[in-house]
Amino acid sequence: MRPIYSLTAVMLLALTLACCKKNGADPQAASTGTGTGSIKLTQNGKVITEFQTTKVTAIGGGGYDVVVNSADEKHSLLITITGQSAGTYPFIAPGQSLGSGKANFLYQSYALPEAFQGTVGILEPSTGQVDLKTATQTRCSGTFSGTGKNAKDGKTYTLEGTFDSPVL
């Protein structure tokens, strides 16, 4: 359970930073634009949720933390990538430490069974990868796909999508 709490703390920090808005006169914000992303969650081929969004934030510095939120904020994905260049980053297996050249995700959604009564459902990776297409100091983009088990019911879900965001 300890890795869940650590990843949740990182996600909360990333979401807090994502809520900070840049000054409209900031030239970097004007030159890099806004973020976009998409997520599709399936279970046994059945679509559980699917959306496109402009609520995407990337935080750089020794790697990338990418947060993708649905417009209604009922679904949230945090991807952590431990690399600074374009390439493929495999998701770590359950219980594995996040090392260089790896990635991890935490998906929280009201479309999943609750982790605990009154909370959102949580999905952690079992397999998959992030394909980082753009990796610069000002922009981060790529695709991801993988499977994960729900923390409550143990069912396997497939998660895939895209992200493209200015880097804070």
PDB file of C-alpha atoms in Angstrom:
ATOM      1  CA  MET A   1       0.000   0.000   0.000  1.00  0.00           C
ATOM      2  CA  ARG A   2       2.936   2.390   0.598  1.00  0.00           C
ATOM      3  CA  PRO A   3       3.575   2.977  -3.182  1.00  0.00           C
ATOM      4  CA  ILE A   4      -0.079   4.015  -3.607  1.00  0.00           C
ATOM      5  CA  TYR A   5       0.300   6.702  -0.971  1.00  0.00           C
ATOM      6  CA  SER A   6       3.577   7.942  -2.498  1.00  0.00           C
ATOM      7  CA  LEU A   7       2.072   8.079  -5.978  1.00  0.00           C
ATOM      8  CA  THR A   8      -1.058   9.768  -4.643  1.00  0.00           C
ATOM      9  CA  ALA A   9       1.114  12.414  -2.937  1.00  0.00           C
ATOM     10  CA  VAL A  10       2.952  13.038  -6.213  1.00  0.00           C
ATOM     11  CA  MET A  11      -0.374  13.282  -8.030  1.00  0.00           C
ATOM     12  CA  LEU A  12      -1.700  15.801  -5.515  1.00  0.00           C
ATOM     13  CA  LEU A  13       1.450  17.894  -5.945  1.00  0.00           C
ATOM     14  CA  ALA A  14       1.115  17.725  -9.731  1.00  0.00           C
ATOM     15  CA  LEU A  15      -2.558  18.694  -9.567  1.00  0.00           C
ATOM     16  CA  THR A  16      -1.736  21.591  -7.234  1.00  0.00           C
ATOM     17  CA  LEU A  17       0.892  22.859  -9.649  1.00  0.00           C
ATOM     18  CA  ALA A  18      -1.490  22.347 -12.553  1.00  0.00           C
ATOM     19  CA  CYS A  19      -4.013  24.630 -10.899  1.00  0.00           C
ATOM     20  CA  CYS A  20      -1.504  27.496 -10.826  1.00  0.00           C
ATOM     21  CA  LYS A  21      -2.178  29.726 -13.826  1.00  0.00           C
ATOM     22  CA  LYS A  22       0.499  31.616 -15.702  1.00  0.00           C
ATOM     23  CA  ASN A  23       0.248  35.351 -16.275  1.00  0.00           C
ATOM     24  CA  GLY A  24      -1.484  35.996 -19.612  1.00  0.00           C
ATOM     25  CA  ALA A  25       1.505  38.153 -20.665  1.00  0.00           C
ATOM     26  CA  ASP A  26       3.981  35.287 -20.234  1.00  0.00           C
ATOM     27  CA  PRO A  27       5.691  34.790 -23.636  1.00  0.00           C
ATOM     28  CA  GLN A  28       6.359  31.082 -22.985  1.00  0.00           C
ATOM     29  CA  ALA A  29       2.675  30.415 -22.337  1.00  0.00           C
ATOM     30  CA  ALA A  30       1.769  32.209 -25.582  1.00  0.00           C
ATOM     31  CA  SER A  31       4.354  30.291 -27.624  1.00  0.00           C
ATOM     32  CA  THR A  32       3.539  26.808 -26.341  1.00  0.00           C
ATOM     33  CA  GLY A  33      -0.285  26.907 -26.332  1.00  0.00           C
ATOM     34  CA  THR A  34      -2.619  24.762 -24.299  1.00  0.00           C
ATOM     35  CA  GLY A  35      -2.658  21.077 -23.547  1.00  0.00           C
ATOM     36  CA  THR A  36      -4.822  18.424 -25.165  1.00  0.00           C
ATOM     37  CA  GLY A  37      -5.344  14.766 -24.457  1.00  0.00           C
ATOM     38  CA  SER A  38      -7.598  11.760 -24.779  1.00  0.00           C
ATOM     39  CA  ILE A  39      -8.328   8.683 -22.690  1.00  0.00           C
ATOM     40  CA  LYS A  40     -10.187   5.469 -23.445  1.00  0.00           C
ATOM     41  CA  LEU A  41     -10.803   2.922 -20.677  1.00  0.00           C
ATOM     42  CA  THR A  42     -12.161  -0.518 -21.568  1.00  0.00           C
ATOM     43  CA  GLN A  43     -12.842  -3.753 -19.715  1.00  0.00           C
ATOM     44  CA  ASN A  44     -13.182  -6.956 -21.776  1.00  0.00           C
ATOM     45  CA  GLY A  45     -13.573  -4.827 -24.925  1.00  0.00           C
ATOM     46  CA  LYS A  46     -16.450  -2.754 -23.490  1.00  0.00           C
ATOM     47  CA  VAL A  47     -15.832   0.997 -23.337  1.00  0.00           C
ATOM     48  CA  ILE A  48     -16.156   2.186 -19.723  1.00  0.00           C
ATOM     49  CA  THR A  49     -15.250   5.815 -20.399  1.00  0.00           C
ATOM     50  CA  GLU A  50     -13.793   7.752 -23.305  1.00  0.00           C
ATOM     51  CA  PHE A  51     -13.092  11.470 -23.604  1.00  0.00           C
ATOM     52  CA  GLN A  52     -10.991  14.205 -25.155  1.00  0.00           C
ATOM     53  CA  THR A  53      -9.877  17.126 -23.036  1.00  0.00           C
ATOM     54  CA  THR A  54      -7.925  20.360 -22.890  1.00  0.00           C
ATOM     55  CA  LYS A  55      -7.202  19.828 -19.180  1.00  0.00           C
ATOM     56  CA  VAL A  56      -3.661  18.481 -19.598  1.00  0.00           C
ATOM     57  CA  THR A  57      -0.605  19.668 -17.698  1.00  0.00           C
ATOM     58  CA  ALA A  58       3.023  18.540 -17.889  1.00  0.00           C
ATOM     59  CA  ILE A  59       5.657  19.285 -15.275  1.00  0.00           C
ATOM     60  CA  GLY A  60       9.310  18.878 -16.250  1.00  0.00           C
ATOM     61  CA  GLY A  61      12.636  18.656 -14.456  1.00  0.00           C
ATOM     62  CA  GLY A  62      14.515  15.364 -14.543  1.00  0.00           C
ATOM     63  CA  GLY A  63      11.626  13.655 -16.323  1.00  0.00           C
ATOM     64  CA  TYR A  64       7.946  14.458 -16.768  1.00  0.00           C
ATOM     65  CA  ASP A  65       4.765  14.240 -14.736  1.00  0.00           C
ATOM     66  CA  VAL A  66       1.738  14.498 -17.015  1.00  0.00           C
ATOM     67  CA  VAL A  67      -1.761  15.038 -15.624  1.00  0.00           C
ATOM     68  CA  VAL A  68      -4.803  14.427 -17.849  1.00  0.00           C
ATOM     69  CA  ASN A  69      -8.192  15.392 -16.380  1.00  0.00           C
ATOM     70  CA  SER A  70     -11.652  15.046 -17.880  1.00  0.00           C
ATOM     71  CA  ALA A  71     -13.629  18.281 -18.265  1.00  0.00           C
ATOM     72  CA  ASP A  72     -16.031  17.167 -15.502  1.00  0.00           C
ATOM     73  CA  GLU A  73     -13.039  16.172 -13.307  1.00  0.00           C
ATOM     74  CA  LYS A  74     -14.481  12.693 -12.684  1.00  0.00           C
ATOM     75  CA  HIS A  75     -11.469  11.012 -14.301  1.00  0.00           C
ATOM     76  CA  SER A  76      -7.807  11.834 -13.687  1.00  0.00           C
ATOM     77  CA  LEU A  77      -4.583  10.266 -14.919  1.00  0.00           C
ATOM     78  CA  LEU A  78      -1.070  10.925 -13.663  1.00  0.00           C
ATOM     79  CA  ILE A  79       1.774   9.551 -15.783  1.00  0.00           C
ATOM     80  CA  THR A  80       5.316   9.750 -14.422  1.00  0.00           C
ATOM     81  CA  ILE A  81       8.109   9.330 -16.969  1.00  0.00           C
ATOM     82  CA  THR A  82      11.703   8.952 -15.743  1.00  0.00           C
ATOM     83  CA  GLY A  83      13.409  10.157 -18.887  1.00  0.00           C
ATOM     84  CA  GLN A  84      14.048  13.421 -20.690  1.00  0.00           C
ATOM     85  CA  SER A  85      14.173  12.322 -24.322  1.00  0.00           C
ATOM     86  CA  ALA A  86      11.766  10.951 -26.909  1.00  0.00           C
ATOM     87  CA  GLY A  87      11.415   7.176 -26.744  1.00  0.00           C
ATOM     88  CA  THR A  88       9.494   4.265 -25.274  1.00  0.00           C
ATOM     89  CA  TYR A  89       9.144   3.972 -21.505  1.00  0.00           C
ATOM     90  CA  PRO A  90       7.625   0.704 -20.207  1.00  0.00           C
ATOM     91  CA  PHE A  91       5.265   0.857 -17.232  1.00  0.00           C
ATOM     92  CA  ILE A  92       6.670  -0.715 -14.087  1.00  0.00           C
ATOM     93  CA  ALA A  93       5.136  -3.901 -12.740  1.00  0.00           C
ATOM     94  CA  PRO A  94       3.277  -3.912  -9.406  1.00  0.00           C
ATOM     95  CA  GLY A  95       5.777  -3.706  -6.547  1.00  0.00           C
ATOM     96  CA  GLN A  96       8.624  -2.615  -8.832  1.00  0.00           C
ATOM     97  CA  SER A  97      10.527   0.617  -8.093  1.00  0.00           C
ATOM     98  CA  LEU A  98      10.324   3.456 -10.592  1.00  0.00           C
ATOM     99  CA  GLY A  99      13.818   3.628 -12.077  1.00  0.00           C
ATOM    100  CA  SER A 100      15.458   5.423 -14.983  1.00  0.00           C
ATOM    101  CA  GLY A 101      13.901   4.708 -18.364  1.00  0.00           C
ATOM    102  CA  LYS A 102      10.586   3.577 -16.865  1.00  0.00           C
ATOM    103  CA  ALA A 103       7.102   5.034 -16.461  1.00  0.00           C
ATOM    104  CA  ASN A 104       4.183   4.639 -14.081  1.00  0.00           C
ATOM    105  CA  PHE A 105       0.580   5.751 -13.989  1.00  0.00           C
ATOM    106  CA  LEU A 106      -2.227   6.210 -11.525  1.00  0.00           C
ATOM    107  CA  TYR A 107      -5.737   6.476 -12.947  1.00  0.00           C
ATOM    108  CA  GLN A 108      -8.552   7.605 -10.679  1.00  0.00           C
ATOM    109  CA  SER A 109     -12.128   7.482 -11.917  1.00  0.00           C
ATOM    110  CA  TYR A 110     -15.695   7.482 -10.710  1.00  0.00           C
ATOM    111  CA  ALA A 111     -16.322   4.929 -13.503  1.00  0.00           C
ATOM    112  CA  LEU A 112     -14.300   2.313 -11.559  1.00  0.00           C
ATOM    113  CA  PRO A 113     -15.406   0.491  -8.395  1.00  0.00           C
ATOM    114  CA  GLU A 114     -14.609   2.570  -5.295  1.00  0.00           C
ATOM    115  CA  ALA A 115     -11.241   1.905  -3.666  1.00  0.00           C
ATOM    116  CA  PHE A 116     -12.853   2.608  -0.281  1.00  0.00           C
ATOM    117  CA  GLN A 117     -16.415   3.613   0.494  1.00  0.00           C
ATOM    118  CA  GLY A 118     -17.009   7.160  -0.739  1.00  0.00           C
ATOM    119  CA  THR A 119     -13.793   7.379  -2.813  1.00  0.00           C
ATOM    120  CA  VAL A 120     -12.954   7.114  -6.499  1.00  0.00           C
ATOM    121  CA  GLY A 121     -11.771   3.900  -8.095  1.00  0.00           C
ATOM    122  CA  ILE A 122      -8.052   3.432  -8.700  1.00  0.00           C
ATOM    123  CA  LEU A 123      -6.226   1.668 -11.515  1.00  0.00           C
ATOM    124  CA  GLU A 124      -2.496   0.863 -11.358  1.00  0.00           C
ATOM    125  CA  PRO A 125      -0.400  -0.510 -14.245  1.00  0.00           C
ATOM    126  CA  SER A 126       0.343  -4.158 -14.908  1.00  0.00           C
ATOM    127  CA  THR A 127       1.719  -3.868 -18.450  1.00  0.00           C
ATOM    128  CA  GLY A 128       2.124  -1.258 -21.168  1.00  0.00           C
ATOM    129  CA  GLN A 129       4.178   1.748 -22.107  1.00  0.00           C
ATOM    130  CA  VAL A 130       4.403   5.440 -22.842  1.00  0.00           C
ATOM    131  CA  ASP A 131       5.729   6.494 -26.237  1.00  0.00           C
ATOM    132  CA  LEU A 132       7.153   9.960 -25.675  1.00  0.00           C
ATOM    133  CA  LYS A 133       7.134  11.761 -29.041  1.00  0.00           C
ATOM    134  CA  THR A 134       8.103  15.297 -27.983  1.00  0.00           C
ATOM    135  CA  ALA A 135      10.358  15.841 -24.981  1.00  0.00           C
ATOM    136  CA  THR A 136      11.654  19.397 -24.652  1.00  0.00           C
ATOM    137  CA  GLN A 137      11.870  22.003 -21.897  1.00  0.00           C
ATOM    138  CA  THR A 138       8.713  23.654 -23.268  1.00  0.00           C
ATOM    139  CA  ARG A 139       6.563  20.790 -24.612  1.00  0.00           C
ATOM    140  CA  CYS A 140       5.793  17.137 -23.874  1.00  0.00           C
ATOM    141  CA  SER A 141       3.628  14.870 -26.055  1.00  0.00           C
ATOM    142  CA  GLY A 142       3.056  11.204 -26.648  1.00  0.00           C
ATOM    143  CA  THR A 143       0.763   8.209 -26.457  1.00  0.00           C
ATOM    144  CA  PHE A 144       0.217   5.540 -23.829  1.00  0.00           C
ATOM    145  CA  SER A 145      -1.398   2.146 -23.632  1.00  0.00           C
ATOM    146  CA  GLY A 146      -1.475  -0.497 -21.002  1.00  0.00           C
ATOM    147  CA  THR A 147      -3.458  -2.702 -18.714  1.00  0.00           C
ATOM    148  CA  GLY A 148      -4.061  -2.346 -15.019  1.00  0.00           C
ATOM    149  CA  LYS A 149      -5.932  -3.937 -12.195  1.00  0.00           C
ATOM    150  CA  ASN A 150      -8.569  -2.128 -10.225  1.00  0.00           C
ATOM    151  CA  ALA A 151      -7.559  -1.847  -6.565  1.00  0.00           C
ATOM    152  CA  LYS A 152     -11.022  -2.960  -5.367  1.00  0.00           C
ATOM    153  CA  ASP A 153     -12.358  -5.708  -7.655  1.00  0.00           C
ATOM    154  CA  GLY A 154      -9.065  -6.955  -9.132  1.00  0.00           C
ATOM    155  CA  LYS A 155     -10.470  -6.838 -12.681  1.00  0.00           C
ATOM    156  CA  THR A 156      -8.124  -5.971 -15.519  1.00  0.00           C
ATOM    157  CA  TYR A 157      -8.831  -2.836 -17.547  1.00  0.00           C
ATOM    158  CA  THR A 158      -7.158  -1.432 -20.659  1.00  0.00           C
ATOM    159  CA  LEU A 159      -6.192   2.248 -20.719  1.00  0.00           C
ATOM    160  CA  GLU A 160      -4.983   4.105 -23.798  1.00  0.00           C
ATOM    161  CA  GLY A 161      -4.712   7.674 -24.935  1.00  0.00           C
ATOM    162  CA  THR A 162      -2.704  10.708 -25.939  1.00  0.00           C
ATOM    163  CA  PHE A 163      -1.275  13.848 -24.372  1.00  0.00           C
ATOM    164  CA  ASP A 164       0.297  17.049 -25.678  1.00  0.00           C
ATOM    165  CA  SER A 165       1.076  19.848 -23.248  1.00  0.00           C
ATOM    166  CA  PRO A 166       3.300  22.811 -22.505  1.00  0.00           C
ATOM    167  CA  VAL A 167       5.809  22.006 -19.761  1.00  0.00           C
ATOM    168  CA  LEU A 168       5.631  24.029 -16.561  1.00  0.00           C
TER     169      LEU A 168
END
